Tab-separated table of C-alpha atoms and ligand atoms in Angstrom:
chain	number	residue	atom	x	y	z
E	1	MET	CA	140.412	41.075	-165.792
E	2	PRO	CA	142.668	43.394	-164.110
E	3	LYS	CA	142.915	47.182	-165.328
E	4	THR	CA	146.722	47.544	-165.037
E	5	THR	CA	148.449	44.553	-163.809
E	6	THR	CA	150.454	45.804	-161.061
E	7	LEU	CA	150.192	45.134	-157.108
E	8	LEU	CA	150.737	47.548	-154.940
E	9	ILE	CA	153.297	46.724	-152.080
E	10	ILE	CA	153.203	48.532	-148.702
E	11	ASN	CA	155.424	48.388	-146.189
E	12	GLY	CA	154.951	50.774	-142.666
E	13	PRO	CA	157.820	51.985	-139.565
E	14	ASN	CA	160.713	50.379	-139.151
E	15	LEU	CA	160.335	47.734	-141.688
E	16	ASN	CA	163.162	49.887	-143.527
E	17	LEU	CA	165.672	48.141	-140.895
E	18	LEU	CA	164.659	44.482	-141.853
E	19	GLY	CA	168.000	43.286	-141.570
E	20	THR	CA	169.428	44.643	-138.169
E	21	ARG	CA	165.949	45.262	-136.807
E	22	GLU	CA	165.678	42.104	-134.359
E	23	PRO	CA	167.185	39.724	-136.361
E	24	ALA	CA	165.574	36.817	-134.150
E	25	THR	CA	162.064	37.947	-134.586
E	26	TYR	CA	162.278	38.976	-138.311
E	27	GLY	CA	165.316	37.222	-139.893
E	28	THR	CA	168.122	39.023	-141.557
E	29	ALA	CA	166.408	39.406	-144.906
E	30	THR	CA	166.150	43.148	-145.569
E	31	LEU	CA	163.688	45.344	-147.353
E	32	THR	CA	165.546	45.085	-150.835
E	33	ASP	CA	164.799	41.081	-150.006
E	34	VAL	CA	161.156	41.795	-149.416
E	35	GLU	CA	160.547	43.539	-151.968
E	36	ALA	CA	162.531	41.490	-154.937
E	37	VAL	CA	160.213	38.569	-152.935
E	38	ALA	CA	157.263	40.338	-154.286
E	39	ALA	CA	158.721	41.572	-157.561
E	40	ASP	CA	159.925	38.076	-158.869
E	41	ALA	CA	156.111	36.184	-157.360
E	42	ALA	CA	153.967	39.571	-159.565
E	43	GLY	CA	156.928	38.608	-162.148
E	44	SER	CA	156.431	35.034	-162.692
E	45	HIS	CA	152.653	35.868	-163.574
E	46	GLY	CA	154.051	38.219	-166.063
E	47	TRP	CA	152.328	41.036	-163.016
E	48	THR	CA	154.490	44.152	-161.719
E	49	VAL	CA	155.042	46.163	-158.582
E	50	ASN	CA	155.443	49.226	-156.951
E	51	CYS	CA	156.847	49.011	-153.587
E	52	PHE	CA	156.745	51.933	-151.056
E	53	GLN	CA	157.938	52.148	-147.403
E	54	SER	CA	157.696	54.776	-144.847
E	55	ASN	CA	157.743	56.045	-141.169
E	56	HIS	CA	154.847	58.053	-141.200
E	57	GLU	CA	151.288	57.150	-141.339
E	58	GLY	CA	149.514	60.055	-143.449
E	59	GLU	CA	152.201	59.096	-146.414
E	60	LEU	CA	150.924	55.496	-146.400
E	61	VAL	CA	147.088	56.609	-146.365
E	62	ASP	CA	148.473	58.872	-149.339
E	63	ALA	CA	150.214	55.825	-150.997
E	64	ILE	CA	147.058	53.651	-150.105
E	65	GLN	CA	144.438	56.382	-152.144
E	66	ALA	CA	147.419	56.655	-154.911
E	67	ALA	CA	146.505	52.776	-155.683
E	68	THR	CA	143.091	54.104	-157.370
E	69	GLY	CA	143.995	53.511	-161.115
E	70	THR	CA	147.715	52.405	-161.071
E	71	ALA	CA	147.571	49.206	-158.977
E	72	ASP	CA	144.866	46.495	-159.027
E	73	GLY	CA	145.424	44.897	-155.299
E	74	ILE	CA	147.690	45.871	-152.660
E	75	VAL	CA	149.963	43.851	-150.064
E	76	ILE	CA	150.566	45.578	-147.267
E	77	ASN	CA	152.458	45.203	-144.226
E	78	ALA	CA	151.858	48.210	-141.199
E	79	GLY	CA	154.060	47.206	-139.065
E	80	ALA	CA	153.550	48.889	-135.687
E	81	TYR	CA	150.490	50.740	-137.531
E	82	THR	CA	148.508	47.603	-137.833
E	83	HIS	CA	147.789	47.990	-134.283
E	84	THR	CA	146.294	51.424	-134.148
E	85	SER	CA	145.409	52.891	-137.299
E	86	ILE	CA	141.743	53.447	-138.351
E	87	ALA	CA	143.193	55.698	-140.866
E	88	LEU	CA	144.921	52.976	-142.237
E	89	ARG	CA	141.972	50.245	-142.428
E	90	ASP	CA	139.534	54.042	-143.755
E	91	ALA	CA	141.787	54.332	-146.694
E	92	LEU	CA	141.936	50.364	-147.771
E	93	THR	CA	137.668	50.505	-147.637
E	94	ALA	CA	137.799	53.781	-149.399
E	95	VAL	CA	139.916	52.785	-152.547
E	96	GLY	CA	138.116	49.133	-152.584
E	97	LEU	CA	140.706	46.771	-153.903
E	98	PRO	CA	141.485	43.077	-152.131
E	99	VAL	CA	143.740	43.312	-149.888
E	100	VAL	CA	146.425	41.490	-148.241
E	101	GLU	CA	147.816	42.028	-144.377
E	102	VAL	CA	151.066	40.552	-144.017
E	103	HIS	CA	153.581	40.125	-140.964
E	104	ILE	CA	156.718	38.088	-140.956
E	105	SER	CA	156.431	37.245	-137.047
E	106	ASN	CA	153.280	35.412	-136.019
E	107	VAL	CA	151.916	38.662	-134.054
E	108	HIS	CA	149.569	36.113	-132.463
E	109	ARG	CA	153.096	34.484	-130.562
E	110	ARG	CA	153.812	37.374	-129.288
E	111	GLU	CA	152.497	40.380	-127.049
E	112	GLU	CA	148.672	40.944	-126.364
E	113	PHE	CA	148.867	44.279	-128.338
E	114	ARG	CA	150.170	42.291	-131.312
E	115	GLN	CA	146.342	40.255	-131.315
E	116	HIS	CA	144.152	42.780	-132.254
E	117	SER	CA	144.265	44.625	-135.527
E	118	TYR	CA	142.634	47.143	-136.969
E	119	LEU	CA	143.026	45.825	-140.862
E	120	SER	CA	142.133	41.902	-140.841
E	121	ALA	CA	138.458	43.000	-140.957
E	122	VAL	CA	139.110	44.704	-144.318
E	123	ALA	CA	141.726	42.820	-145.809
E	124	ASP	CA	140.649	39.384	-148.636
E	125	ALA	CA	143.458	37.394	-146.522
E	126	VAL	CA	146.052	37.800	-143.752
E	127	ILE	CA	149.673	36.185	-143.609
E	128	VAL	CA	151.270	35.815	-140.436
E	129	GLY	CA	154.782	34.316	-139.136
E	130	ALA	CA	155.931	33.232	-142.770
E	131	GLY	CA	158.681	34.845	-142.385
E	132	ILE	CA	159.303	37.193	-145.678
E	133	SER	CA	157.923	34.402	-148.095
E	134	GLY	CA	154.500	35.416	-146.833
E	135	TYR	CA	154.900	38.454	-149.122
E	136	ARG	CA	154.927	35.828	-151.508
E	137	PHE	CA	152.267	34.336	-150.855
E	138	ALA	CA	150.842	37.524	-151.039
E	139	VAL	CA	151.089	38.431	-154.582
E	140	ASP	CA	149.962	34.723	-155.389
E	141	PHE	CA	146.842	34.722	-153.852
E	142	LEU	CA	145.937	38.602	-155.275
E	143	ILE	CA	146.975	37.426	-158.979
E	144	GLU	CA	144.938	34.316	-158.705
E	145	LYS	CA	142.087	36.130	-157.220
E	146	LEU	CA	142.254	38.980	-160.033
E	147	SER	CA	142.891	36.819	-162.759
E	148	SER	CA	140.187	34.125	-161.911
E	149	GLY	CA	137.738	35.934	-160.209
E	150	SER	CA	138.490	34.185	-157.094
E	151	ALA	CA	141.506	32.598	-155.982
E	152	GLY	CA	141.527	28.328	-155.599
E	153	TYR	CA	140.142	27.639	-151.809
E	154	ALA	CA	139.432	31.294	-150.827
E	155	ALA	CA	136.247	32.244	-149.670
E	156	PRO	CA	134.074	35.155	-151.262
W	1	DQA	C1	155.158	43.006	-137.904
W	1	DQA	C2	154.624	43.224	-136.549
W	1	DQA	C3	154.033	44.458	-136.375
W	1	DQA	O1	153.345	43.923	-134.716
W	1	DQA	C4	155.781	44.963	-135.821
W	1	DQA	O2	154.695	46.381	-135.052
W	1	DQA	C5	156.244	45.360	-137.014
W	1	DQA	C6	156.384	44.587	-137.681
W	1	DQA	C7	155.289	42.095	-138.774
W	1	DQA	O3	156.151	42.051	-139.560
W	1	DQA	O4	155.709	40.737	-138.221
W	1	DQA	O5	157.063	46.292	-136.921
W	1	DQA	O6	154.416	44.071	-138.411
């Protein structure tokens, strides 16, 4: 069984601007809305979330490292660091917690430089293009996985 019944929700650079940033791509929901979606999804299972946002790569690494002992799983939208950061990938591997990578937009429909993620290979699941509902799907998946040992149709 999980130890903390807490998930860490991490949002990376520029996601603090949700609501006003490129609304045609990211919608009009704010980061506060995103965090409420995650908290509500977790709360419906009796779980809680710790939410963290930073525009700084090293702070994101620190937050991932701090998940050890304080969270059972991680939902991460690393923003543009998704496409550049070996440091974030190494941090996720180091802590070894279940991870879901989320992107609000469908990155596969966008520029070629968004097609590669350094994080996907170390994530248990990747959710793209579902808008901010992706955070809810990610929370539900992680809690199901952590509560039962494996999520319904999840690969091992
Ligand atoms: C994003 C997609 C990234 O390519 C971009 O750099 C972001 C947001 C998304 O949620 O769709 O900042 O992660």
